[in-house]
Short mmCIF file of C-alpha atoms in Angstrom, two decimals:
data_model
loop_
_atom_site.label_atom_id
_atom_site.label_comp_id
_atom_site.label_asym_id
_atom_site.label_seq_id
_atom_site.Cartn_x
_atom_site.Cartn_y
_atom_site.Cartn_z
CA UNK M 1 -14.71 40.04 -46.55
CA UNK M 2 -11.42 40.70 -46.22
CA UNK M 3 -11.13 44.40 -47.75
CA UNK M 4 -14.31 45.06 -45.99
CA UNK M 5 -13.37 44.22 -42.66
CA UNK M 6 -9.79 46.52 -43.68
CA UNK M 7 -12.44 49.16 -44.56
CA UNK M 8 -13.90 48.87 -41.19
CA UNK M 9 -10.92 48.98 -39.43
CA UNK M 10 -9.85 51.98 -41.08
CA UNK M 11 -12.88 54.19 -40.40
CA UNK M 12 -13.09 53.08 -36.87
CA UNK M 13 -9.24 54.08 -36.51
CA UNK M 14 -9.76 57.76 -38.14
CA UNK M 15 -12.64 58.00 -35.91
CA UNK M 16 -11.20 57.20 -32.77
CA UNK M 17 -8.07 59.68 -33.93
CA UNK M 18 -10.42 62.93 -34.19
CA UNK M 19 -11.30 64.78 -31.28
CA UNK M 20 -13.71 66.61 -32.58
CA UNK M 21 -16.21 66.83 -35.38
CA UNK M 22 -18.67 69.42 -36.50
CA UNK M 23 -22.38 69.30 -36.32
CA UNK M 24 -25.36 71.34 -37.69
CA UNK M 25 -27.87 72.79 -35.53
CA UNK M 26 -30.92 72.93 -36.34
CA UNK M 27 -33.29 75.10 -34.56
CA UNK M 28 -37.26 73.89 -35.11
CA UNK M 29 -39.73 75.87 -34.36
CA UNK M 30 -43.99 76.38 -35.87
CA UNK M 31 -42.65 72.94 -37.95
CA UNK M 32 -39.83 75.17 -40.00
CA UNK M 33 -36.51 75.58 -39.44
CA UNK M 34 -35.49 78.97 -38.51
CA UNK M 35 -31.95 78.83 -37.67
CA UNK M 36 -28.51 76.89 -38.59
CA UNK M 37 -25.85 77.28 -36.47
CA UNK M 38 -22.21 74.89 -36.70
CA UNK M 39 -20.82 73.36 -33.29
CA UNK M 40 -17.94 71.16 -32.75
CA UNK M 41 -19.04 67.96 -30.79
CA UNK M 42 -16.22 66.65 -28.72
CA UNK M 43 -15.38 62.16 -28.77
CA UNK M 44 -16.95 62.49 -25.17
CA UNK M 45 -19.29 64.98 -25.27
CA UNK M 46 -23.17 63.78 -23.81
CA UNK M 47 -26.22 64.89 -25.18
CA UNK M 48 -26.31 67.52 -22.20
CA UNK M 49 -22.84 69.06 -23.28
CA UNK M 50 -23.60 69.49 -26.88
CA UNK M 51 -27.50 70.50 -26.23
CA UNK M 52 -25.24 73.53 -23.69
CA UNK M 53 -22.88 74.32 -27.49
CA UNK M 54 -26.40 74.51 -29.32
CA UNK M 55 -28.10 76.69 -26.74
CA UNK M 56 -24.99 79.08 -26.42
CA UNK M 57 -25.27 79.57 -30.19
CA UNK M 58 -29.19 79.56 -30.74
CA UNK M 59 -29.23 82.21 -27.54
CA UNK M 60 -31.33 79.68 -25.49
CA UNK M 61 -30.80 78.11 -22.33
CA UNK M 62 -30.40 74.59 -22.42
CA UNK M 63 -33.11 73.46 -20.05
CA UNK M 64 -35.22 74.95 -22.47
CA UNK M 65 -34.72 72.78 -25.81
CA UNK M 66 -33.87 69.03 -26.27
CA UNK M 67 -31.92 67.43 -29.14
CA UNK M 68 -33.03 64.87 -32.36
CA UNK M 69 -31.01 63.14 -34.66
CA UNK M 70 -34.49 63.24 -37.22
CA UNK M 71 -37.33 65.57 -37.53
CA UNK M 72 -40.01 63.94 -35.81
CA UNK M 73 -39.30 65.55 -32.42
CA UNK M 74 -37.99 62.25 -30.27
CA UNK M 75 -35.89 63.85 -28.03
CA UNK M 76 -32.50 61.81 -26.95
CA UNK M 77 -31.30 61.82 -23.54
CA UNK M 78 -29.44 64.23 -22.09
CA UNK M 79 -26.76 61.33 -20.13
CA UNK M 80 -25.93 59.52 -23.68
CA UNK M 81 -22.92 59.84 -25.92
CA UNK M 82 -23.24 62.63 -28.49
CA UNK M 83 -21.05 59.95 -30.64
CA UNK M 84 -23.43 57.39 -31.01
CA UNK M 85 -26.05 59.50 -32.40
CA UNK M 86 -23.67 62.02 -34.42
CA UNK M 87 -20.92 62.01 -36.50
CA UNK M 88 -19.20 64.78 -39.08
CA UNK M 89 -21.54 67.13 -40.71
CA UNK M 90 -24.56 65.40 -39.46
CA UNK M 91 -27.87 67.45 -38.77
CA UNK M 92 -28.99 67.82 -35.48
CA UNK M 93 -32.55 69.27 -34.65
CA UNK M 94 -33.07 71.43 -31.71
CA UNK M 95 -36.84 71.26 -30.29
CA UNK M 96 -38.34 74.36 -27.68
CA UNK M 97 -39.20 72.12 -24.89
CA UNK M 98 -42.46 73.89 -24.43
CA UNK M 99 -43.99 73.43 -27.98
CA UNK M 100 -45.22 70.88 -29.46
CA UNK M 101 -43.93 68.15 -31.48
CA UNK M 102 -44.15 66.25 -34.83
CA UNK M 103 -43.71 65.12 -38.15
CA UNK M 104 -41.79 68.08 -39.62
CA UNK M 105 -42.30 68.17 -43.99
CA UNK M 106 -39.52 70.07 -45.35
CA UNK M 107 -40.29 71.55 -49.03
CA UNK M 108 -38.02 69.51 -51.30
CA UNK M 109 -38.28 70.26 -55.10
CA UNK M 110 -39.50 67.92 -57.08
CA UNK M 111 -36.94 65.52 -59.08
CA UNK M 112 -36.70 67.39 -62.82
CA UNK M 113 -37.01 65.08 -65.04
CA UNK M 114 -33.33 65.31 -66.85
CA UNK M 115 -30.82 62.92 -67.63
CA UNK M 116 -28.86 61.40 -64.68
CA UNK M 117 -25.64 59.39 -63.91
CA UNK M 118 -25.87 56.48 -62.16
CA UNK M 119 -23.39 55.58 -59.34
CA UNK M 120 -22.30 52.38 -59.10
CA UNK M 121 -19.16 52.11 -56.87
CA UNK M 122 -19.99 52.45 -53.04
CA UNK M 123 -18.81 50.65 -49.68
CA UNK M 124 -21.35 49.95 -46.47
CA UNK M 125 -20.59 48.49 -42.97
CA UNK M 126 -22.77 47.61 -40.12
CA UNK M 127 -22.13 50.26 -37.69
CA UNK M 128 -23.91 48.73 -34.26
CA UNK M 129 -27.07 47.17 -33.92
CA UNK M 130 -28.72 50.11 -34.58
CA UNK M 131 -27.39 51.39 -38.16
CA UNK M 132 -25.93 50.58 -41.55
CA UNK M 133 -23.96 53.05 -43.29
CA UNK M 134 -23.10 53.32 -47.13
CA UNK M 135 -20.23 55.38 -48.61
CA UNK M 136 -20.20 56.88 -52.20
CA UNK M 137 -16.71 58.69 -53.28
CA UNK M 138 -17.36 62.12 -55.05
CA UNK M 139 -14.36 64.45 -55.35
CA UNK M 140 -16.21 67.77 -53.86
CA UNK M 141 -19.49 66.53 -53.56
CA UNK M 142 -19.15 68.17 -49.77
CA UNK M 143 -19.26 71.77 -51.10
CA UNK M 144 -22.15 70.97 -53.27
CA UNK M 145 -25.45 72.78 -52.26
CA UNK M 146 -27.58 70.40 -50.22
CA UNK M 147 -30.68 71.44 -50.98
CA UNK M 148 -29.81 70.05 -54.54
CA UNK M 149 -30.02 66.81 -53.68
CA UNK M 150 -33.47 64.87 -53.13
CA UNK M 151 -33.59 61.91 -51.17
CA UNK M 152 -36.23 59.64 -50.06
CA UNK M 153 -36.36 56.77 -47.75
CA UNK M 154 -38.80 53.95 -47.31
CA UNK M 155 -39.18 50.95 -45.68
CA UNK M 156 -37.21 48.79 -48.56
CA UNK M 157 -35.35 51.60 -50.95
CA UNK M 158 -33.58 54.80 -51.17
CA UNK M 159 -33.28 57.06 -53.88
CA UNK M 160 -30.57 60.24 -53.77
CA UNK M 161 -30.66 62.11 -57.09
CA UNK M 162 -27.72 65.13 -57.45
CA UNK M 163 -28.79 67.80 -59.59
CA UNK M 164 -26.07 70.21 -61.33
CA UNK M 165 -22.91 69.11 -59.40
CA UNK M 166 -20.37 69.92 -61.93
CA UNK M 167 -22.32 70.51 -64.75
CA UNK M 168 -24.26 66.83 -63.87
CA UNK M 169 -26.79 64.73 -62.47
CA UNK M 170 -25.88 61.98 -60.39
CA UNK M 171 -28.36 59.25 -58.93
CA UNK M 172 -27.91 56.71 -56.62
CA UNK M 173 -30.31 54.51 -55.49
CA UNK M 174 -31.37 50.97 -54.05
CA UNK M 175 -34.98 49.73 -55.35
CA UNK M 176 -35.09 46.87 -52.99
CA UNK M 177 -32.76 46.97 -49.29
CA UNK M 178 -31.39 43.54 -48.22
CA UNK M 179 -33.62 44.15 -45.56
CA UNK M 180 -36.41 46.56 -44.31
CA UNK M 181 -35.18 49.63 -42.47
CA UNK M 182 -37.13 52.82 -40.43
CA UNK M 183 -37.25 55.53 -43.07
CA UNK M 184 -37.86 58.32 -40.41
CA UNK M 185 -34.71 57.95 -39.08
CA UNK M 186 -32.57 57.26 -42.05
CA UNK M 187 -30.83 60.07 -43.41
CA UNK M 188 -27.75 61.29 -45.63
CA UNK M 189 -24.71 63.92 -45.25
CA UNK M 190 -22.12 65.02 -47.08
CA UNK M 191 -18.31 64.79 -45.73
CA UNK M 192 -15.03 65.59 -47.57
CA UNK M 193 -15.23 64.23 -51.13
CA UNK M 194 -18.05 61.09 -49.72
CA UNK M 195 -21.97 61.16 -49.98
CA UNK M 196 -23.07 59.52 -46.74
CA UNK M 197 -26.11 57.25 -45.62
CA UNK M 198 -27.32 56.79 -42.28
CA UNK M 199 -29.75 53.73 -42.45
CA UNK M 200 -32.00 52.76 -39.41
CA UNK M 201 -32.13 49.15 -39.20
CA UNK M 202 -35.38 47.70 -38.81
CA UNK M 203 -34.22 45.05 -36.12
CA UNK M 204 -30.72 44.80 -35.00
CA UNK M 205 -31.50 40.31 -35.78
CA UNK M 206 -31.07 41.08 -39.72
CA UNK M 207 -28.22 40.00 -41.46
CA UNK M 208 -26.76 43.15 -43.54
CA UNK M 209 -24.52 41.15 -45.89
CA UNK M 210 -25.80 43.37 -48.87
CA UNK M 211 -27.07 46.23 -49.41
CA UNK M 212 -29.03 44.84 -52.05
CA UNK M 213 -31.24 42.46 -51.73
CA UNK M 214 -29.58 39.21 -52.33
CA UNK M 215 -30.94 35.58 -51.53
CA UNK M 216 -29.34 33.20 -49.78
CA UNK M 217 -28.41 29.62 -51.46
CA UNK M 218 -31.86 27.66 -49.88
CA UNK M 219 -32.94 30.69 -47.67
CA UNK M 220 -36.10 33.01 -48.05
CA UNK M 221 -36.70 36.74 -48.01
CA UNK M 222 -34.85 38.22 -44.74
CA UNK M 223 -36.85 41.12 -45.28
CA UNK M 224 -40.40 39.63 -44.78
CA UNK M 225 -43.21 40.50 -42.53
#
């Protein structure tokens, strides 16, 4: 508990020490992406001010589109803090106001079937009531093509498999969460030399003390129905 809580300490620190961050634009449109642009989000920044950066760059005005942190087109308000949605190299999807919105399938290839590493060391915090992030270390994993890395979410598991990085394929995955989480708002990114995971929590009442599931001495499935 001890190292964790150092852990925790830490990132908030480096965190509260950078003034800005960069972001990924996303612009949706027809259910596609059709343009990337890169914006720096200031520690203050609202929704409104970095919705203004994206429109600048996309060559929209910014009463025109509204901001997600996942594909399925729920728009976050303008008056909220940019840094509680957002945080280095995260995706950010820009939605036309005026169109309409959904589910958005992205065309992922499918998993080859080749030999993979498995990664084993990681970290994970409690970040809020709202999310639960987990940390893998991999020296340059952050200039590794992202569309070679598959993930999937559901409701009790995760699954990232790395194809080619360095010659090699990497997997890491949980089969069963300590508890359930919202799979249409989890998501990963990729930092400096870290492969990161943005889990949703399910309800801000369950106790992340794993990642895994783990049962307590004379206590039931926290996950359960």
């Amino acid at each position: 508990l001890d190292s964790r809580n150092l852990f925790v300490q830490a990132f908030a620190i480096q965190n509260m020490s950078t003034e800005t961050f960069p972001v990924y634009g996303h612009l949706v449109q027809s259910s596609k992406i059709t343009q990337t642009i890169k914006v720096e989000v200031g520690a203050d920044d609202t929704i409104e001010a970095l919705t203004q950066k994206l429109a600048k760059g996309l060559d929209r005005k910014s009463n025109s589109i509204g901001v997600s942190f996942n594909l399925n087109g729920q728009l976050i308000a303008p008056i909220r803090n940019a840094n509680s949605y957002f945080s280095g190299r995260d995706d950010v999807y820009v939605f036309p106001k005026d169109q309409e919105r959904g589910p958005v399938v992205l065309k992922t290839n499918p998993i080859p079937d080749l030999f993979y590493h498995t990664l084993t060391s990681y970290s994970f915090y409690e970040d809020g009531e709202k999310w639960v992030r987990a940390l893998v270390e991999l020296k340059g994993i952050h200039e590794h093509d992202k569309k070679k890395i598959v993930s999937n979410f559901t409701k009790k598991s995760f699954s990232l498999h790395i194809v080619g990085f360095n010659g090699e394929n990497y997997q890491f995955s949980c089969p069963r969460l300590q508890c359930r989480i919202k799979p249409e708002l989890s998501s990963f990114s990729l930092k400096t030399d870290k492969l990161c995971l943005k889990l949703r929590k399910r309800s801000k009442e369950d106790n992340w003390f794993s990642l895994f599931k783990t049962k307590t001495v004379g206590g039931g499935d926290s996950d359960s129905d």
